[in-house]
PDB file of C-alpha atoms in Angstrom:
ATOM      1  CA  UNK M1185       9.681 -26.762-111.665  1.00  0.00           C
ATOM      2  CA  UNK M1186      10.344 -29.139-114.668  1.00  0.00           C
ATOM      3  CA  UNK M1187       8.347 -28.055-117.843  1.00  0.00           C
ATOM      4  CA  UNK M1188       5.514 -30.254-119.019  1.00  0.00           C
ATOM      5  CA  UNK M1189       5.925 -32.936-121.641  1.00  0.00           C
ATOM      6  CA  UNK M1190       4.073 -30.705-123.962  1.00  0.00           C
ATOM      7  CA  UNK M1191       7.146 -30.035-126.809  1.00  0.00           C
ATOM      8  CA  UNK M1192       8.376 -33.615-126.754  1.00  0.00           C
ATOM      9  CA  UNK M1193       7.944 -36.314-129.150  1.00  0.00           C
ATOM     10  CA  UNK M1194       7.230 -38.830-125.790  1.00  0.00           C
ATOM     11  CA  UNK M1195       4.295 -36.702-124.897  1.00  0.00           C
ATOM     12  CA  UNK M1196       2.805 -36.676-128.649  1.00  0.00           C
ATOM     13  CA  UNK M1197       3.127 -40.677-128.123  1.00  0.00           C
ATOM     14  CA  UNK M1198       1.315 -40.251-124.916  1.00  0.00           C
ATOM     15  CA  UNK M1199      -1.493 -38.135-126.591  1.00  0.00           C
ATOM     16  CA  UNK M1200      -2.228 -40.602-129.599  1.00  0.00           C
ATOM     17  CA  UNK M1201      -2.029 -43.403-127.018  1.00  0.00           C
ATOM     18  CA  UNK M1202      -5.469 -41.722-125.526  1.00  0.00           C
ATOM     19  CA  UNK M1203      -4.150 -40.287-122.824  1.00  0.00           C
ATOM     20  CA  UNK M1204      -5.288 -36.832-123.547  1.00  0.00           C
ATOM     21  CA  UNK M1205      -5.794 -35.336-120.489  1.00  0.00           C
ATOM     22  CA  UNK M1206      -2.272 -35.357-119.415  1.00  0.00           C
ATOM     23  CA  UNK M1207      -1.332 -32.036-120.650  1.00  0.00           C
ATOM     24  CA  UNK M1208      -2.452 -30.258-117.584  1.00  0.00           C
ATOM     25  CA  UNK M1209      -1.838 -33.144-114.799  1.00  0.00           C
ATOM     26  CA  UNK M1210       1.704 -34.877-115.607  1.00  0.00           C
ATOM     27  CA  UNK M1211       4.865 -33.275-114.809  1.00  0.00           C
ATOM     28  CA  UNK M1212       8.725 -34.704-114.657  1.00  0.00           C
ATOM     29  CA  UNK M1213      10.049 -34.121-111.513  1.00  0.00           C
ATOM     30  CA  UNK M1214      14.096 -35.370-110.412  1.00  0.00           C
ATOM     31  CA  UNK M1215      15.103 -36.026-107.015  1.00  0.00           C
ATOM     32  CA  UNK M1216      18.932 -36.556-106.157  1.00  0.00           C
ATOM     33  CA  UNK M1217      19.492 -38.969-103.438  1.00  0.00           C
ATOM     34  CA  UNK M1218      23.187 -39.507-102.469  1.00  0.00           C
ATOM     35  CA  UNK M1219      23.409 -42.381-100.390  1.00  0.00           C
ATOM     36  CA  UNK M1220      23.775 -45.937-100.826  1.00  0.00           C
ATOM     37  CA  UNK M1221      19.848 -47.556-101.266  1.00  0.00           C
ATOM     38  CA  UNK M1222      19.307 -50.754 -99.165  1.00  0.00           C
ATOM     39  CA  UNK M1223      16.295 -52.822-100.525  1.00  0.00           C
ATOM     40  CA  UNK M1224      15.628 -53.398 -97.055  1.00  0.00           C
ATOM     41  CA  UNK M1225      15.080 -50.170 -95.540  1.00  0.00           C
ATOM     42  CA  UNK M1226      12.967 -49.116 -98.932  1.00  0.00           C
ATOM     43  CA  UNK M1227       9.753 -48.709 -96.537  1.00  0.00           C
ATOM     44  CA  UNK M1228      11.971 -46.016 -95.167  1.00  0.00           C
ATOM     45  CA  UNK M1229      13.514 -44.370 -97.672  1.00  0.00           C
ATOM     46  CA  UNK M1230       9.756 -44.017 -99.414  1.00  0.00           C
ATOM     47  CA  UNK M1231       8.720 -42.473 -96.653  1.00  0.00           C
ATOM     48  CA  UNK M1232      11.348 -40.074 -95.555  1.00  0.00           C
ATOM     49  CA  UNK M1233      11.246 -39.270 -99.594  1.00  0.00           C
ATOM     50  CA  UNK M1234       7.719 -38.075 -99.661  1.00  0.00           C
ATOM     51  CA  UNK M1235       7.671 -36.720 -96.371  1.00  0.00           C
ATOM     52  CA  UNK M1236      10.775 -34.442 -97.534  1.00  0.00           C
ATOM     53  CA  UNK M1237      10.166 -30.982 -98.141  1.00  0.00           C
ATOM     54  CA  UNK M1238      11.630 -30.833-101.594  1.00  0.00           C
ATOM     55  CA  UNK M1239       9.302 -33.683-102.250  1.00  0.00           C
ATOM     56  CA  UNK M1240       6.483 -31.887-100.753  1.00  0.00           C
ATOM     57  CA  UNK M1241       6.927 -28.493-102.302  1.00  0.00           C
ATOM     58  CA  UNK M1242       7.608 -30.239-105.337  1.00  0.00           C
ATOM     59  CA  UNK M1243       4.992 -32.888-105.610  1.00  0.00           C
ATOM     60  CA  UNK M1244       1.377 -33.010-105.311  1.00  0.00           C
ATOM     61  CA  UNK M1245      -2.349 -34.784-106.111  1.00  0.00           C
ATOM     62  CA  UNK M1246      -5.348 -33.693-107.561  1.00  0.00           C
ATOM     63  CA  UNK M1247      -8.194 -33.253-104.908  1.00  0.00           C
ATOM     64  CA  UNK M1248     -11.697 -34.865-105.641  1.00  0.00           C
ATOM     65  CA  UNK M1249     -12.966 -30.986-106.584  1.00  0.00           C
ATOM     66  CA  UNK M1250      -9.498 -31.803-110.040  1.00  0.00           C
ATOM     67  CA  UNK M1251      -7.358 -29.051-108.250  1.00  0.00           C
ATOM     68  CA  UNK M1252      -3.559 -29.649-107.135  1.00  0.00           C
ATOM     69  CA  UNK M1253      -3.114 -29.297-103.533  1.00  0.00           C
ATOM     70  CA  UNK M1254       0.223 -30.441-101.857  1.00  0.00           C
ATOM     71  CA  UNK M1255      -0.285 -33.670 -99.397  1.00  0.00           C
ATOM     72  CA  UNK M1256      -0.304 -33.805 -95.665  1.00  0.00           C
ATOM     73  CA  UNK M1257       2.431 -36.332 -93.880  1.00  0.00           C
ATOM     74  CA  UNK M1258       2.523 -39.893 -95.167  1.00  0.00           C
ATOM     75  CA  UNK M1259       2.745 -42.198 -92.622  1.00  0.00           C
ATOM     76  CA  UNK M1260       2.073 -45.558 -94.211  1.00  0.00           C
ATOM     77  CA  UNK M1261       3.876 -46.856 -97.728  1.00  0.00           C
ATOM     78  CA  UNK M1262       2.358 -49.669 -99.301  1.00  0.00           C
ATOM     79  CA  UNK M1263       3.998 -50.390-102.296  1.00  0.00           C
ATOM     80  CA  UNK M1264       4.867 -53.175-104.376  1.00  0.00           C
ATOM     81  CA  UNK M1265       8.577 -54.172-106.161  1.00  0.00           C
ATOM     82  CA  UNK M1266       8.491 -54.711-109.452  1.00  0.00           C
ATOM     83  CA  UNK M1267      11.219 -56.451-111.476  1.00  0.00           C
ATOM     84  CA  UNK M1268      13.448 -54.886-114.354  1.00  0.00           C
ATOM     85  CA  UNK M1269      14.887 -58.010-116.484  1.00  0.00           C
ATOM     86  CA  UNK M1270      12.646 -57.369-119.496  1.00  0.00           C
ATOM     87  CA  UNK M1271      15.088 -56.363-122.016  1.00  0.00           C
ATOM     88  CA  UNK M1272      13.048 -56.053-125.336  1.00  0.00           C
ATOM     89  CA  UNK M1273       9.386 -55.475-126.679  1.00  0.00           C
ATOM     90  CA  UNK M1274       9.476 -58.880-127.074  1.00  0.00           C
ATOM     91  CA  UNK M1275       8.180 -59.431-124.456  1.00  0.00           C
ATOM     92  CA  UNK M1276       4.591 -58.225-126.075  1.00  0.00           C
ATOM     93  CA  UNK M1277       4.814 -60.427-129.012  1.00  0.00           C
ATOM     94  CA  UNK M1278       2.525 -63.261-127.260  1.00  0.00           C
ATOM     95  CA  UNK M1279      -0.624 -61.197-128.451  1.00  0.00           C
ATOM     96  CA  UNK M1280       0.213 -61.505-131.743  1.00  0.00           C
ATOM     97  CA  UNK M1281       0.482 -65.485-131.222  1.00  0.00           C
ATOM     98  CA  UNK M1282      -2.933 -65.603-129.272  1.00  0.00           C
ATOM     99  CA  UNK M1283      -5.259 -63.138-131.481  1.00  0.00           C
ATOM    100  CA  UNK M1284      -5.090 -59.715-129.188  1.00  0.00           C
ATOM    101  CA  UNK M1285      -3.835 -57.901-132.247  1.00  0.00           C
ATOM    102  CA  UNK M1286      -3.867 -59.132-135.478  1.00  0.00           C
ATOM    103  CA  UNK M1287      -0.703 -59.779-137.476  1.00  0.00           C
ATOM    104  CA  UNK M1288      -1.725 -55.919-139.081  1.00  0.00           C
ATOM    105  CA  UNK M1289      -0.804 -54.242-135.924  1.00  0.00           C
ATOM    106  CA  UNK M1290      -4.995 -53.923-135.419  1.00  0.00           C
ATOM    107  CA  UNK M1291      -6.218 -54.502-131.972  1.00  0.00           C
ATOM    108  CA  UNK M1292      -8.858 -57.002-132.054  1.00  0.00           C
ATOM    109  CA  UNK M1293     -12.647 -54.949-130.612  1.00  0.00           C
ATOM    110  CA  UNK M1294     -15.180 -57.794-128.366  1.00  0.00           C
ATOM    111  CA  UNK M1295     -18.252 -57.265-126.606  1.00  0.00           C
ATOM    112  CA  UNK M1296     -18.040 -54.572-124.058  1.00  0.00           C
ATOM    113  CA  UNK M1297     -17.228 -55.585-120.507  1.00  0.00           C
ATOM    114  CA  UNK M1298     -16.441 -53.869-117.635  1.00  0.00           C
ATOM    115  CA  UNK M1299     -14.136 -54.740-115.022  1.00  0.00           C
ATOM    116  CA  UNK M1300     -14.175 -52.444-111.839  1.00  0.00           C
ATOM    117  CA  UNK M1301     -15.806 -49.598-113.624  1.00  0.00           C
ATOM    118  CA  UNK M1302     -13.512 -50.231-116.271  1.00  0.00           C
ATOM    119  CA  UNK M1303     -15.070 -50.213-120.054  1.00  0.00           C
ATOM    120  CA  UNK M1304     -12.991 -53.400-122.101  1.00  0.00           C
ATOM    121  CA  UNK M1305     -14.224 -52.956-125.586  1.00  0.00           C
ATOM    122  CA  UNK M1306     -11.286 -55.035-126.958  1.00  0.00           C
ATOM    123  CA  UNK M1307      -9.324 -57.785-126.432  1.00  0.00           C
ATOM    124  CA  UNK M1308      -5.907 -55.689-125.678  1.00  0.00           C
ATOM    125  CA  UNK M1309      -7.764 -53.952-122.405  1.00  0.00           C
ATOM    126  CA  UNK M1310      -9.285 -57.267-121.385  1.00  0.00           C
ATOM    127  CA  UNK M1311      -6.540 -59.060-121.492  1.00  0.00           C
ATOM    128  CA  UNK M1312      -3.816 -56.838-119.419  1.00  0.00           C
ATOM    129  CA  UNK M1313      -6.860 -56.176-116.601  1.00  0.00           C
ATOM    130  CA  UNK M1314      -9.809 -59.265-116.573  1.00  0.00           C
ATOM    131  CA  UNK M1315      -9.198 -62.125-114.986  1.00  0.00           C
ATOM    132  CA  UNK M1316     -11.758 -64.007-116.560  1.00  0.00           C
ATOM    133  CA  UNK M1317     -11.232 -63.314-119.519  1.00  0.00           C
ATOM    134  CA  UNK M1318      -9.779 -65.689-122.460  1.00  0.00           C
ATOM    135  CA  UNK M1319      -6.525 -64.441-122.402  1.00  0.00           C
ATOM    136  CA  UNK M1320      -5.849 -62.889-119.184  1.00  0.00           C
ATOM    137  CA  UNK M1321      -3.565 -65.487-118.916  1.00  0.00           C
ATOM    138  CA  UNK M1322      -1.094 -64.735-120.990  1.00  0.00           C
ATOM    139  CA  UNK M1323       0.829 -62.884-118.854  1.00  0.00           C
ATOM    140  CA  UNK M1324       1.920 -65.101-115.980  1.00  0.00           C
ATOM    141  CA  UNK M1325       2.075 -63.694-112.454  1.00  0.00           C
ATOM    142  CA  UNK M1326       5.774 -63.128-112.621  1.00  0.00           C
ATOM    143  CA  UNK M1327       4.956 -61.155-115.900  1.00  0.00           C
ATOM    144  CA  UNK M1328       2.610 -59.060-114.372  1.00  0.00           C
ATOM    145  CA  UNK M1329       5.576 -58.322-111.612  1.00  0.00           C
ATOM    146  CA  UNK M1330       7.954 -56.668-114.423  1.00  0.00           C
ATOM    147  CA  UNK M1331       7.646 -52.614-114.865  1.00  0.00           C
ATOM    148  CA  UNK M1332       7.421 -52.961-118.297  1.00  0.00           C
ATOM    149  CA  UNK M1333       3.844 -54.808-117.822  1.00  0.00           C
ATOM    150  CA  UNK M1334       3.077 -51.693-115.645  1.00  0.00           C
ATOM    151  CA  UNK M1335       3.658 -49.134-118.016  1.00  0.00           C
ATOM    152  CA  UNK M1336       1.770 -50.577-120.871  1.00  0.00           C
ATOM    153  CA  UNK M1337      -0.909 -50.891-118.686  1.00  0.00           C
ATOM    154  CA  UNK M1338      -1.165 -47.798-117.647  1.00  0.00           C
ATOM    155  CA  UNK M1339      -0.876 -46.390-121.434  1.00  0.00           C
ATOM    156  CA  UNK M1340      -3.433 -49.182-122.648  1.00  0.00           C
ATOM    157  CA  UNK M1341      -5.697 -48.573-119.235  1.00  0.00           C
ATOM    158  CA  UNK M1342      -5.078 -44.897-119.288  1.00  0.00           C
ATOM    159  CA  UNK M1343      -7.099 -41.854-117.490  1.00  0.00           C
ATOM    160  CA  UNK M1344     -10.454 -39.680-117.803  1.00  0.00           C
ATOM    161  CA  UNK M1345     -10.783 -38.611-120.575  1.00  0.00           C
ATOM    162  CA  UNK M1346      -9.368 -41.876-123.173  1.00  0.00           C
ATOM    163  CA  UNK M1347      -9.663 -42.037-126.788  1.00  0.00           C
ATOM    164  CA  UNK M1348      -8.147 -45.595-127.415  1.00  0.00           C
ATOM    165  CA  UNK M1349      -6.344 -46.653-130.536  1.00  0.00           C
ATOM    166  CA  UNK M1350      -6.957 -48.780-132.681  1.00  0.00           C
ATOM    167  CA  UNK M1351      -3.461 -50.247-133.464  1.00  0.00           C
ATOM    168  CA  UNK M1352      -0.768 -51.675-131.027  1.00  0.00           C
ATOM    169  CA  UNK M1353       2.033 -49.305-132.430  1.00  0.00           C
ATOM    170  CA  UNK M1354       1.137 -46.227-130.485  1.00  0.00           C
ATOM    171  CA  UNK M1355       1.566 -48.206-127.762  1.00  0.00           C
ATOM    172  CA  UNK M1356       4.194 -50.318-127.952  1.00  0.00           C
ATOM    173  CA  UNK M1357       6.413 -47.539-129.341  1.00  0.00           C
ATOM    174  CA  UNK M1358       5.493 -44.947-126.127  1.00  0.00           C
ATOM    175  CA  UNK M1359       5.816 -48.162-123.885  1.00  0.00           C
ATOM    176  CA  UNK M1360       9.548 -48.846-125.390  1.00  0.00           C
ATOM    177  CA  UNK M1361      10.351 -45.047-124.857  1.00  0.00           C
ATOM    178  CA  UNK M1362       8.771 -44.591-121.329  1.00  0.00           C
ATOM    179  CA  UNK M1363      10.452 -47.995-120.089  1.00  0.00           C
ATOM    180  CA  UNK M1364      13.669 -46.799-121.163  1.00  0.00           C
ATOM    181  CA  UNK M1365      14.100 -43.616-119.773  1.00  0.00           C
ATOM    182  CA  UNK M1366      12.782 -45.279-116.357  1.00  0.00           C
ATOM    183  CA  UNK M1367      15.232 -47.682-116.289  1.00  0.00           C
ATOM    184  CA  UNK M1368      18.060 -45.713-117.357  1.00  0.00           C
TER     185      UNK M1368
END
């Protein structure tokens, strides 16, 4: 089994960037597949991957009681493709133009709303996850097709138990580092 994150500089990003409870839950797993990938047959490669028993002896969820338990067979994938052709953080500098973060680095704090259970007590949150809100569209729907959107969303978004930042540093810099070694 791959060690945790624990003694690397990526998961002290991923702490500051409130995602504290990874610690105990996230682990780094590699998988060698030797043949040539068709995009075509991806359905089937997911799901002779996870239904593999390195996969499966390897690879797990928490149950609703927060234990690990391995999973039974998967017989459906459902997934979506997401694009690769952002080549810079960049890419991010729009909510400095339209007032998500200030030109500080500071994340700009609103009203509290909650989208799907989901508590958006600043602008950053609301815009990567409301879509009624006043700058949701910022990110066009090709933009929120790119990986890149998908990590930062997940940092910004993150788990149970979130402490969110205050500046957009912590989480551009762990977003640059994650999307890198993903699309290495």
């Amino acid at each position: 089994m791959t060690p945790r994150f624990t003694s690397t500089p990526f998961f002290e990003m991923l702490i500051r960037c409130s995602c504290r409870d990874l610690e105990n839950n996230v682990y780094v797993k590699k998988f060698r597949y030797d043949e040539v990938f068709d995009d075509d047959k991806a359905d089937a490669f997911l799901q002779s991957l996870f239904n593999s028993e390195p996969f499966r002896d390897a690879c797990g969820g928490a149950t609703r009681m927060g234990s690990w338990a391995s999973f039974g067979e998967v017989k459906d994938i459902e997934y979506e493709k997401l694009n690769t052709t952002v080549l810079n953080m960049d890419f991010f500098d729009r909510l400095y133009k339209c007032g998500v973060f200030r030109e500080s680095g500071q994340i700009v704090k609103c009203f509290d709303e909650y989208v799907d259970g989901l508590q958006c007590a600043d602008e950053f949150r609301k815009c990567l996850v409301w879509e009624d809100g006043e700058n949701f569209a910022e990110f066009t729907k090709a933009d929120r097709k790119e990986l890149i959107f998908h990590v930062m969303k997940r940092l910004v978004v993150g788990g149970g138990c979130c402490q969110y930042d205050d500046e957009a540093k912590p989480y551009l810099d762990a977003c640059k580092k994650l999307y890198k070694d993903l699309v290495r």
